[in-house]
Coordinates of C-alpha atoms (C1' of nucleotides) in Angstrom, one line a residue:
Chain F
M1 CA 90.8 -44.4 20.4
S2 CA 94.1 -42.6 20.1
G3 CA 97.2 -42.0 17.9
N4 CA 95.6 -41.3 14.6
Q5 CA 93.2 -38.4 15.2
D6 CA 93.6 -35.9 12.5
I7 CA 91.8 -32.7 13.4
K8 CA 93.2 -29.2 13.4
V9 CA 92.2 -26.5 15.9
S10 CA 91.7 -22.9 15.0
V11 CA 90.2 -19.8 16.6
D12 CA 88.1 -17.2 15.0
A13 CA 86.9 -13.8 16.3
V14 CA 83.8 -11.8 15.7
V15 CA 84.7 -8.3 16.7
F16 CA 82.1 -5.6 16.9
G17 CA 82.5 -1.9 16.9
Y18 CA 79.9 0.8 17.0
E19 CA 80.0 4.1 15.1
S20 CA 78.2 6.6 17.2
K21 CA 74.6 7.0 16.2
K22 CA 75.0 4.9 13.1
Y23 CA 75.5 1.2 13.0
L24 CA 77.3 -1.8 14.2
S25 CA 80.5 -2.8 12.4
V26 CA 82.3 -6.1 12.1
L27 CA 86.0 -6.7 11.6
L28 CA 86.8 -8.9 8.6
I29 CA 89.9 -9.8 6.7
K30 CA 90.5 -10.6 3.0
R31 CA 91.9 -14.1 2.6
G32 CA 95.3 -14.4 1.0
V33 CA 95.3 -18.2 0.5
E34 CA 93.0 -20.9 -0.7
P35 CA 90.4 -21.9 0.0
F36 CA 88.2 -18.9 -0.5
K37 CA 91.3 -16.9 -1.6
G38 CA 90.3 -13.3 -2.1
G39 CA 87.1 -13.8 -0.1
W40 CA 86.2 -12.2 3.2
A41 CA 86.4 -14.1 6.5
L42 CA 86.6 -13.6 10.2
P43 CA 90.1 -13.0 11.6
G44 CA 91.6 -16.1 13.1
G45 CA 93.8 -19.1 12.4
L46 CA 95.4 -22.2 13.8
V47 CA 96.3 -22.4 17.5
L48 CA 100.0 -23.0 18.3
N49 CA 101.0 -26.0 20.3
D50 CA 101.9 -24.1 23.4
E51 CA 99.6 -21.1 23.6
S52 CA 96.2 -20.8 25.2
L53 CA 93.1 -20.3 23.1
E54 CA 92.8 -16.7 24.3
D55 CA 96.4 -16.0 23.4
A56 CA 95.8 -17.5 20.0
V57 CA 92.9 -15.1 19.3
E58 CA 94.8 -12.1 20.5
R59 CA 97.8 -13.0 18.5
E60 CA 95.8 -13.5 15.3
L61 CA 93.9 -10.3 15.8
K62 CA 97.1 -8.4 16.3
E63 CA 98.8 -10.0 13.3
E64 CA 95.9 -9.7 11.0
T65 CA 94.3 -6.5 11.9
G66 CA 96.4 -4.7 14.5
V67 CA 93.2 -3.8 16.4
A68 CA 93.3 -3.7 20.2
I69 CA 90.4 -5.4 21.8
D70 CA 88.4 -4.1 24.8
Y71 CA 86.3 -7.1 25.6
L72 CA 86.7 -10.7 24.7
E73 CA 84.8 -13.9 25.6
Q74 CA 84.5 -17.3 24.2
L75 CA 81.5 -17.7 22.0
Y76 CA 81.0 -21.3 20.7
T77 CA 82.9 -24.1 19.2
F78 CA 82.0 -25.1 15.6
G79 CA 83.1 -28.5 14.7
L80 CA 81.1 -30.1 11.9
P81 CA 83.4 -32.4 9.9
K82 CA 82.8 -30.6 6.6
R83 CA 83.0 -27.0 7.7
D84 CA 86.4 -26.7 6.1
P85 CA 86.3 -28.2 2.6
R86 CA 89.8 -29.6 2.8
N87 CA 90.8 -30.8 6.2
R88 CA 88.9 -31.2 9.4
V89 CA 89.3 -28.0 11.4
I90 CA 87.3 -27.2 14.4
S91 CA 87.0 -23.6 15.3
I92 CA 86.7 -22.1 18.8
S93 CA 85.0 -18.8 18.2
Y94 CA 85.4 -15.7 20.3
F95 CA 83.2 -12.6 20.7
G96 CA 84.9 -9.3 21.0
L97 CA 84.1 -5.6 21.3
V98 CA 86.2 -2.5 20.7
K99 CA 85.7 1.1 21.7
P100 CA 85.6 3.7 18.9
N101 CA 89.1 4.9 20.1
H102 CA 90.6 1.6 19.2
F103 CA 89.1 1.2 15.8
K104 CA 92.3 2.0 13.9
I105 CA 93.5 -0.8 11.7
K106 CA 97.3 -0.9 11.6
A107 CA 98.7 -1.5 8.1
D108 CA 102.0 -2.8 9.4
T109 CA 101.0 -6.4 9.2
D110 CA 100.9 -9.6 7.1
A111 CA 97.4 -9.8 5.9
V112 CA 97.0 -6.1 5.3
D113 CA 93.4 -6.5 4.1
A114 CA 91.5 -6.0 7.2
Q115 CA 88.4 -3.8 7.1
W116 CA 85.4 -2.8 9.1
F117 CA 82.1 -3.6 7.5
N118 CA 78.7 -2.3 8.4
L119 CA 76.8 -5.2 9.8
N120 CA 74.0 -4.5 7.3
E121 CA 76.2 -4.5 4.3
L122 CA 78.3 -7.6 4.6
P123 CA 80.0 -9.4 1.8
E124 CA 79.6 -13.2 1.4
L125 CA 81.8 -14.9 4.0
A126 CA 84.1 -17.9 3.8
F127 CA 83.5 -21.3 5.5
D128 CA 80.6 -21.2 8.0
H129 CA 81.7 -17.7 9.1
Q130 CA 78.3 -16.2 8.5
L131 CA 76.8 -18.7 11.0
I132 CA 79.5 -17.8 13.5
L133 CA 78.8 -14.1 13.0
D134 CA 75.1 -14.6 13.4
T135 CA 75.7 -16.5 16.7
A136 CA 77.9 -13.6 17.9
H137 CA 75.3 -11.0 16.9
Q138 CA 72.7 -13.0 18.8
R139 CA 74.9 -13.1 21.8
L140 CA 75.5 -9.4 21.7
K141 CA 71.8 -8.7 21.5
S142 CA 71.0 -10.8 24.5
K143 CA 73.9 -9.9 26.7
L144 CA 73.3 -6.2 26.2
S145 CA 70.2 -6.6 28.3
Y146 CA 71.7 -8.3 31.4
Q147 CA 75.3 -7.4 31.4
P148 CA 76.9 -3.9 31.0
I149 CA 78.9 -4.8 28.0
G150 CA 77.6 -1.8 26.0
F151 CA 80.2 0.4 27.6
D152 CA 83.0 -1.5 25.8
L153 CA 81.5 -0.2 22.5
L154 CA 81.7 3.4 23.7
N155 CA 84.7 5.6 24.7
D156 CA 85.5 5.9 28.4
E157 CA 83.5 9.1 28.5
F158 CA 80.4 9.4 26.5
P159 CA 77.2 11.5 26.3
F160 CA 74.1 9.7 27.4
S161 CA 72.6 9.9 24.0
D162 CA 75.3 7.6 22.7
L163 CA 74.3 5.0 25.2
E164 CA 70.7 5.4 24.3
N165 CA 71.4 5.1 20.6
L166 CA 73.7 2.1 21.1
Y167 CA 70.9 0.2 22.9
M168 CA 68.3 1.2 20.2
T169 CA 70.6 0.2 17.4
I170 CA 71.6 -3.2 18.8
L171 CA 68.2 -4.1 20.2
E172 CA 66.4 -2.7 17.1
K173 CA 63.8 -1.0 19.3
E174 CA 62.7 2.5 20.1
I175 CA 63.4 3.2 23.8
D176 CA 61.9 6.0 25.9
R177 CA 64.8 8.4 26.7
R178 CA 63.5 9.4 30.1
N179 CA 62.8 5.9 31.3
F180 CA 66.1 4.6 29.9
R181 CA 68.1 7.3 31.6
K182 CA 66.2 6.8 34.9
K183 CA 66.8 3.1 35.0
M184 CA 70.4 3.3 33.9
L185 CA 71.3 5.8 36.5
S186 CA 69.3 3.9 39.2
F187 CA 71.9 1.1 39.1
G188 CA 74.5 3.5 40.4
I189 CA 77.2 2.3 38.1
I190 CA 77.4 5.4 35.9
E191 CA 79.1 8.6 37.0
E192 CA 78.7 12.0 35.8
T193 CA 82.0 13.7 34.9
N194 CA 82.2 17.5 34.9
K195 CA 83.1 17.6 31.3
I196 CA 80.8 18.7 28.5
E197 CA 80.9 17.8 24.9
K198 CA 79.9 20.2 22.2
I199 CA 79.5 18.8 18.8
G200 CA 77.4 19.9 15.9
S201 CA 74.2 21.7 16.7
G202 CA 72.0 21.5 19.8
R203 CA 72.6 21.8 23.5
P204 CA 76.0 20.4 24.6
A205 CA 75.9 17.1 26.5
K206 CA 77.4 16.2 29.9
L207 CA 79.8 13.3 29.6
F208 CA 79.3 10.2 31.7
K209 CA 81.6 7.4 32.7
F210 CA 81.0 3.7 33.5
N211 CA 82.3 2.8 37.0
K212 CA 83.6 -0.7 36.5
N213 CA 84.8 -1.1 40.1
K214 CA 81.5 -0.1 41.5
F215 CA 79.8 -2.6 39.3
K216 CA 82.1 -5.4 40.4
Q217 CA 81.5 -4.6 44.0
L218 CA 77.7 -4.7 43.5
T219 CA 77.9 -8.0 41.6
V220 CA 79.3 -9.7 44.7
N221 CA 76.2 -8.8 46.6
D222 CA 73.7 -10.4 44.2
F223 CA 73.1 -7.1 42.4
H224 CA 71.3 -7.7 39.1
F225 CA 71.8 -5.5 36.0
E226 CA 68.9 -5.6 33.6
I227 CA 67.7 -3.4 30.9
N228 CA 64.5 -4.5 29.2
F229 CA 62.1 -2.3 27.4
V230 CA 59.0 -3.1 25.4
Chain N
M1 CA 101.3 -22.0 10.3
S2 CA 100.2 -25.5 9.3
G3 CA 101.3 -29.1 9.1
N4 CA 102.9 -29.5 12.5
Q5 CA 100.1 -28.6 14.9
D6 CA 99.9 -31.3 17.5
I7 CA 96.7 -30.9 19.5
K8 CA 94.1 -33.5 20.3
V9 CA 90.4 -32.8 20.5
S10 CA 88.1 -34.4 23.0
V11 CA 84.6 -33.9 24.4
D12 CA 83.4 -34.2 28.0
A13 CA 80.0 -34.2 29.3
V14 CA 78.5 -33.0 32.6
V15 CA 75.3 -34.8 33.0
F16 CA 72.9 -33.9 35.8
G17 CA 70.1 -35.9 37.3
Y18 CA 67.7 -35.0 40.0
E19 CA 66.4 -37.4 42.7
S20 CA 63.0 -36.3 43.6
K21 CA 63.0 -34.1 46.7
K22 CA 66.6 -34.9 47.4
Y23 CA 69.6 -33.6 45.5
L24 CA 71.3 -33.1 42.2
S25 CA 73.5 -35.9 40.9
V26 CA 76.3 -36.0 38.4
L27 CA 77.3 -38.9 36.2
L28 CA 81.0 -39.9 36.6
I29 CA 83.2 -42.7 35.3
K30 CA 86.2 -44.4 36.9
R31 CA 89.2 -44.1 34.7
G32 CA 90.7 -47.4 33.4
V33 CA 93.9 -45.9 32.0
E34 CA 96.6 -43.5 33.0
P35 CA 96.8 -40.6 33.7
F36 CA 94.5 -40.6 36.8
K37 CA 93.9 -44.3 36.5
G38 CA 91.4 -45.4 39.1
G39 CA 90.3 -41.8 39.6
W40 CA 86.9 -40.4 38.8
A41 CA 86.3 -38.2 35.7
L42 CA 83.6 -36.8 33.5
P43 CA 82.5 -39.2 30.7
G44 CA 84.1 -38.2 27.4
G45 CA 86.9 -39.0 25.0
L46 CA 88.6 -38.2 21.8
V47 CA 86.5 -37.1 18.8
L48 CA 86.7 -39.3 15.7
N49 CA 87.8 -37.8 12.4
D50 CA 84.5 -38.0 10.8
E51 CA 81.9 -37.4 13.5
S52 CA 80.4 -34.2 14.7
L53 CA 81.1 -33.0 18.3
E54 CA 77.6 -33.8 19.4
D55 CA 77.9 -37.3 17.9
A56 CA 81.1 -37.8 19.8
V57 CA 79.5 -36.8 23.1
E58 CA 76.5 -39.1 22.5
R59 CA 78.7 -42.0 21.5
E60 CA 81.0 -41.6 24.5
L61 CA 78.0 -41.4 26.9
K62 CA 76.5 -44.5 25.4
E63 CA 79.8 -46.4 25.5
E64 CA 80.9 -45.4 28.9
T65 CA 77.6 -45.2 30.8
G66 CA 74.7 -46.4 28.7
V67 CA 72.6 -43.5 29.8
A68 CA 70.1 -41.9 27.4
I69 CA 70.3 -38.1 27.5
D70 CA 67.2 -35.9 27.5
Y71 CA 68.8 -32.5 27.0
L72 CA 72.2 -31.6 25.6
E73 CA 73.9 -28.3 24.8
Q74 CA 77.5 -27.2 24.3
L75 CA 78.9 -25.7 27.5
Y76 CA 82.4 -24.3 27.0
T77 CA 85.8 -25.2 25.5
F78 CA 88.7 -25.7 27.8
G79 CA 92.1 -25.4 26.1
L80 CA 94.9 -24.5 28.4
P81 CA 98.1 -26.1 27.2
K82 CA 98.7 -28.0 30.4
R83 CA 95.3 -29.2 31.3
D84 CA 96.3 -32.7 30.3
P85 CA 99.7 -33.6 31.8
R86 CA 100.9 -35.6 28.8
N87 CA 99.7 -34.2 25.5
R88 CA 97.9 -31.1 24.6
V89 CA 94.2 -31.9 24.5
I90 CA 91.5 -29.4 24.3
S91 CA 88.1 -30.4 25.5
I92 CA 84.7 -29.2 24.2
S93 CA 82.5 -29.7 27.2
Y94 CA 78.8 -30.4 27.0
F95 CA 76.0 -29.9 29.5
G96 CA 73.3 -32.6 29.8
L97 CA 70.2 -33.5 31.7
V98 CA 68.4 -36.8 32.2
K99 CA 65.0 -37.5 33.5
P100 CA 64.7 -39.9 36.5
N101 CA 63.3 -42.6 34.2
H102 CA 66.5 -42.7 32.3
F103 CA 68.8 -42.9 35.2
K104 CA 69.7 -46.5 34.7
I105 CA 73.3 -47.2 34.0
K106 CA 73.7 -50.1 31.6
A107 CA 76.5 -52.5 32.6
D108 CA 76.9 -54.0 29.1
T109 CA 79.8 -51.6 28.2
D110 CA 83.5 -51.1 28.2
A111 CA 84.2 -48.8 31.1
V112 CA 81.7 -50.4 33.4
D113 CA 82.5 -48.1 36.3
A114 CA 80.0 -45.4 35.7
Q115 CA 78.2 -44.0 38.7
W116 CA 75.9 -41.2 39.9
F117 CA 77.3 -39.0 42.6
N118 CA 75.5 -36.6 44.9
L119 CA 76.7 -33.2 43.8
N120 CA 77.5 -32.5 47.5
E121 CA 79.6 -35.6 47.9
L122 CA 81.9 -35.6 45.0
P123 CA 85.2 -37.4 44.9
E124 CA 88.3 -35.6 43.6
L125 CA 88.2 -35.3 39.8
A126 CA 90.8 -35.9 37.2
F127 CA 92.3 -33.2 35.0
D128 CA 90.4 -29.9 35.2
H129 CA 87.1 -31.7 35.5
Q130 CA 86.1 -30.0 38.7
L131 CA 86.3 -26.7 36.9
I132 CA 84.2 -28.0 34.0
L133 CA 81.7 -29.3 36.5
D134 CA 81.5 -26.0 38.3
T135 CA 80.9 -24.2 35.0
A136 CA 78.1 -26.6 34.2
H137 CA 76.5 -26.2 37.6
Q138 CA 76.6 -22.5 37.2
R139 CA 75.0 -22.8 33.8
L140 CA 72.2 -25.0 35.2
K141 CA 71.5 -22.5 38.0
S142 CA 71.3 -19.5 35.7
K143 CA 69.4 -21.2 32.9
L144 CA 66.8 -22.6 35.2
S145 CA 65.5 -19.1 35.7
Y146 CA 65.0 -18.1 32.0
Q147 CA 64.6 -21.4 30.2
P148 CA 62.2 -24.2 30.9
I149 CA 65.0 -26.8 31.2
G150 CA 63.9 -28.0 34.6
F151 CA 61.4 -30.3 32.9
D152 CA 64.2 -32.4 31.5
L153 CA 65.1 -33.3 35.1
L154 CA 61.6 -34.6 35.8
N155 CA 59.5 -37.4 34.4
D156 CA 57.0 -36.5 31.7
E157 CA 54.3 -36.4 34.3
F158 CA 55.1 -34.9 37.7
P159 CA 53.4 -33.5 40.7
F160 CA 53.8 -29.8 41.2
S161 CA 55.7 -30.3 44.4
D162 CA 58.5 -32.0 42.4
L163 CA 58.9 -28.9 40.3
E164 CA 58.9 -26.6 43.4
N165 CA 61.5 -28.8 45.1
L166 CA 63.6 -28.9 42.0
Y167 CA 63.8 -25.1 41.8
M168 CA 64.5 -24.8 45.5
T169 CA 67.2 -27.4 45.4
I170 CA 69.0 -26.0 42.4
L171 CA 68.6 -22.3 43.2
E172 CA 69.3 -23.0 46.9
K173 CA 66.4 -20.7 47.9
E174 CA 63.1 -21.0 49.7
I175 CA 60.3 -20.3 47.3
D176 CA 56.7 -19.4 48.2
R177 CA 54.6 -22.3 46.9
R178 CA 51.6 -20.2 46.1
N179 CA 53.5 -17.6 44.1
F180 CA 55.6 -20.2 42.3
R181 CA 52.6 -22.2 41.2
K182 CA 50.7 -19.1 40.1
K183 CA 53.5 -17.8 38.0
M184 CA 54.4 -21.2 36.5
L185 CA 50.8 -21.8 35.5
S186 CA 50.5 -18.3 34.2
F187 CA 52.9 -19.1 31.3
G188 CA 50.4 -21.5 29.9
I189 CA 53.0 -24.1 29.1
I190 CA 52.0 -26.7 31.8
E191 CA 49.0 -28.9 31.5
E192 CA 47.1 -30.7 34.1
T193 CA 46.6 -34.4 33.4
N194 CA 43.7 -36.2 35.0
K195 CA 46.0 -38.6 36.7
I196 CA 46.8 -38.6 40.4
E197 CA 49.8 -39.8 42.2
K198 CA 49.5 -41.3 45.7
I199 CA 52.8 -41.9 47.4
G200 CA 53.7 -42.0 51.1
S201 CA 51.5 -40.0 53.4
G202 CA 49.5 -36.9 52.7
R203 CA 47.0 -35.8 50.2
P204 CA 47.6 -37.4 46.7
A205 CA 48.8 -35.0 44.0
K206 CA 47.6 -34.2 40.5
L207 CA 50.1 -34.9 37.8
F208 CA 51.1 -32.2 35.4
K209 CA 52.8 -32.2 32.0
F210 CA 55.1 -29.7 30.3
N211 CA 53.7 -28.8 26.9
K212 CA 56.8 -28.4 24.8
N213 CA 55.0 -27.5 21.6
K214 CA 53.0 -24.8 23.3
F215 CA 56.3 -23.4 24.6
K216 CA 57.8 -23.4 21.1
Q217 CA 54.8 -21.6 19.6
L218 CA 55.0 -18.9 22.2
T219 CA 58.7 -18.5 21.8
V220 CA 58.2 -17.4 18.2
N221 CA 56.1 -14.5 19.4
D222 CA 58.6 -12.9 21.7
F223 CA 57.2 -14.7 24.8
H224 CA 59.6 -14.6 27.7
F225 CA 59.9 -17.4 30.3
E226 CA 61.3 -16.1 33.6
I227 CA 61.2 -17.4 37.1
N228 CA 62.9 -15.2 39.6
F229 CA 62.2 -15.1 43.3
V230 CA 63.8 -13.3 46.1
Chain P
dG1 C1' 41.6 -37.9 65.0
dC2 C1' 46.3 -37.1 63.9
dA3 C1' 50.1 -36.5 60.8
dA4 C1' 51.6 -35.3 56.3
dA5 C1' 51.6 -33.1 52.0
dA6 C1' 48.4 -30.7 48.5
dG7 C1' 45.7 -27.0 47.3
dT8 C1' 44.1 -22.3 47.3
dG9 C1' 43.1 -16.0 47.4
dT10 C1' 43.8 -11.4 49.0
dT11 C1' 46.2 -7.3 49.9
dA12 C1' 50.1 -4.1 49.8
dT13 C1' 54.0 -2.3 47.6
dG14 C1' 57.1 -1.0 44.0
dA15 C1' 58.6 -1.3 39.4
dG16 C1' 57.5 -0.5 34.7
dT17 C1' 55.3 2.4 31.3
dA18 C1' 53.4 6.2 29.0
dC19 C1' 53.7 10.7 28.0
dA20 C1' 55.4 16.5 26.5
dC21 C1' 57.6 20.5 27.5
dC22 C1' 61.6 23.5 28.6
dC23 C1' 66.8 24.4 28.1
dA24 C1' 71.3 25.5 26.1
dT25 C1' 73.9 26.3 22.2
dG26 C1' 75.3 27.7 17.2
dG27 C1' 74.3 29.9 13.2
Chain G
dC1 C1' 64.9 33.7 16.5
dC2 C1' 65.2 29.3 14.7
dA3 C1' 66.9 24.6 14.5
dT4 C1' 68.9 21.0 16.9
dG5 C1' 69.6 17.9 20.3
dG6 C1' 69.9 17.7 25.7
dG7 C1' 67.6 17.4 30.0
dT8 C1' 63.7 16.5 33.1
dG9 C1' 58.7 14.7 36.4
dT10 C1' 54.2 12.7 37.2
dA11 C1' 50.4 9.6 37.2
dC12 C1' 48.6 5.0 36.0
dT13 C1' 48.9 0.2 35.7
dC14 C1' 50.3 -4.2 36.5
dA15 C1' 53.4 -7.6 38.3
dT16 C1' 55.7 -9.2 42.5
dA17 C1' 55.8 -10.2 47.4
dA18 C1' 54.0 -11.4 51.7
dC19 C1' 51.1 -14.1 54.1
dA20 C1' 47.8 -18.9 56.6
dC21 C1' 44.2 -21.9 56.5
dT22 C1' 41.5 -25.8 54.5
dT23 C1' 41.5 -30.4 52.0
dT24 C1' 42.5 -35.2 51.2
dT25 C1' 44.5 -39.2 52.2
dG26 C1' 46.9 -43.2 55.3
dC27 C1' 47.5 -45.0 59.6

DNA sequence: GCAAAAGTGTTATGAGTACACCCATGG
DNA sequence: CCATGGGTGTACTCATAACACTTTTGC
């Protein structure tokens, strides 16, 4: 019952980014060692003896990709005996989001081969990483409806159309713009700035801001965020 | 980055039971070894090298309590370096439910000291087990509203009042009986049996049954279960 | 016939849904 | 003045919420 357990502990992160009006992206790294050398995988690695799981994820992300993360939560722990072909390694997976601002991959690191992939054009992934990714994608889809995490995929100030498009892209649904805006604003957690963004053609858009503090206040008094459309 | 990682992997289970019209119970065991020898803790233990995490939980539950579990899902992984005072041990926690039928604790086992505790009258718990328990309690509360897991806390056939009381107990809310019944039945996942239960005083109650297959069918076609009352 | 719990229907209110035109800008 | 995307209001429908009396049994 003790002494001879031989299991390694690793963390892996599924980090999503959103390119305005386009698609979801996922952060992957090219493996430099066997197994699956040269293949693509989620950023991650073994946990050090004296660091917390969260610290491990953040360290690995920094080392392997240099990307700064805006939202991070634990996803699920994958532990089938054969998920790593060599040793037994269980993986505590994390789910992360980054704002477009923080997309930049720094090249000053070990495993230089970090890259954003369109979620619809993924390469084959090492280990059970496709399963982990699917789990994260599922989590993103469902959380979007009952927690205001979408804002961590947008810059601090954003035009309303970005928010609309984000929801439509992730939920893979058409959403009525008027109803969406009405409901979003009704929560009272989005503020209008007095800035205006002019890009491309068409009428310039007002910029809005998510008021995180307001949201936290409301949450205390059994306030419920929910966005659900047919 | 490899070779000298020294972290043990354990599983722990928070198993809830419901005593009709009374209260929620949690399954605990009395520890036979240090640390916290003689104290109460969640059932669990180290994962064996060649078993899956789920197998480990089920094995430990069987060994330590003899209780057969009706619902089991992964809860959260706790991994702070100091959560175990001696070695580093991360714990993958699970969330379980048992029907009243299966409450019996078999005494033919190692750690004989397994016992059900009223959730409102808990002893002090070993390690960070109170935190794990709180997390599980939270999960139970929130899942009850959007997944039909309440049925795994009742016998296969139950009077409607049991279901009502279960929801009121767990959600700590008064619920209008007429509206509750109307909504529950409207999902079409509960069947009336032609049995009747007479107990104590008052009018005897019809017994109902949860139709799991019907529920699964519906789930495929974007059916959404949700019970929310003010 | 009294106590205890089971069973049942209607109305009012508010949230969700469907739907289409005008506005501001750049070229 | 045309193309492009931003910004806005109303009416209908349906789900939720509030609410109280009757029925069946045991004692």
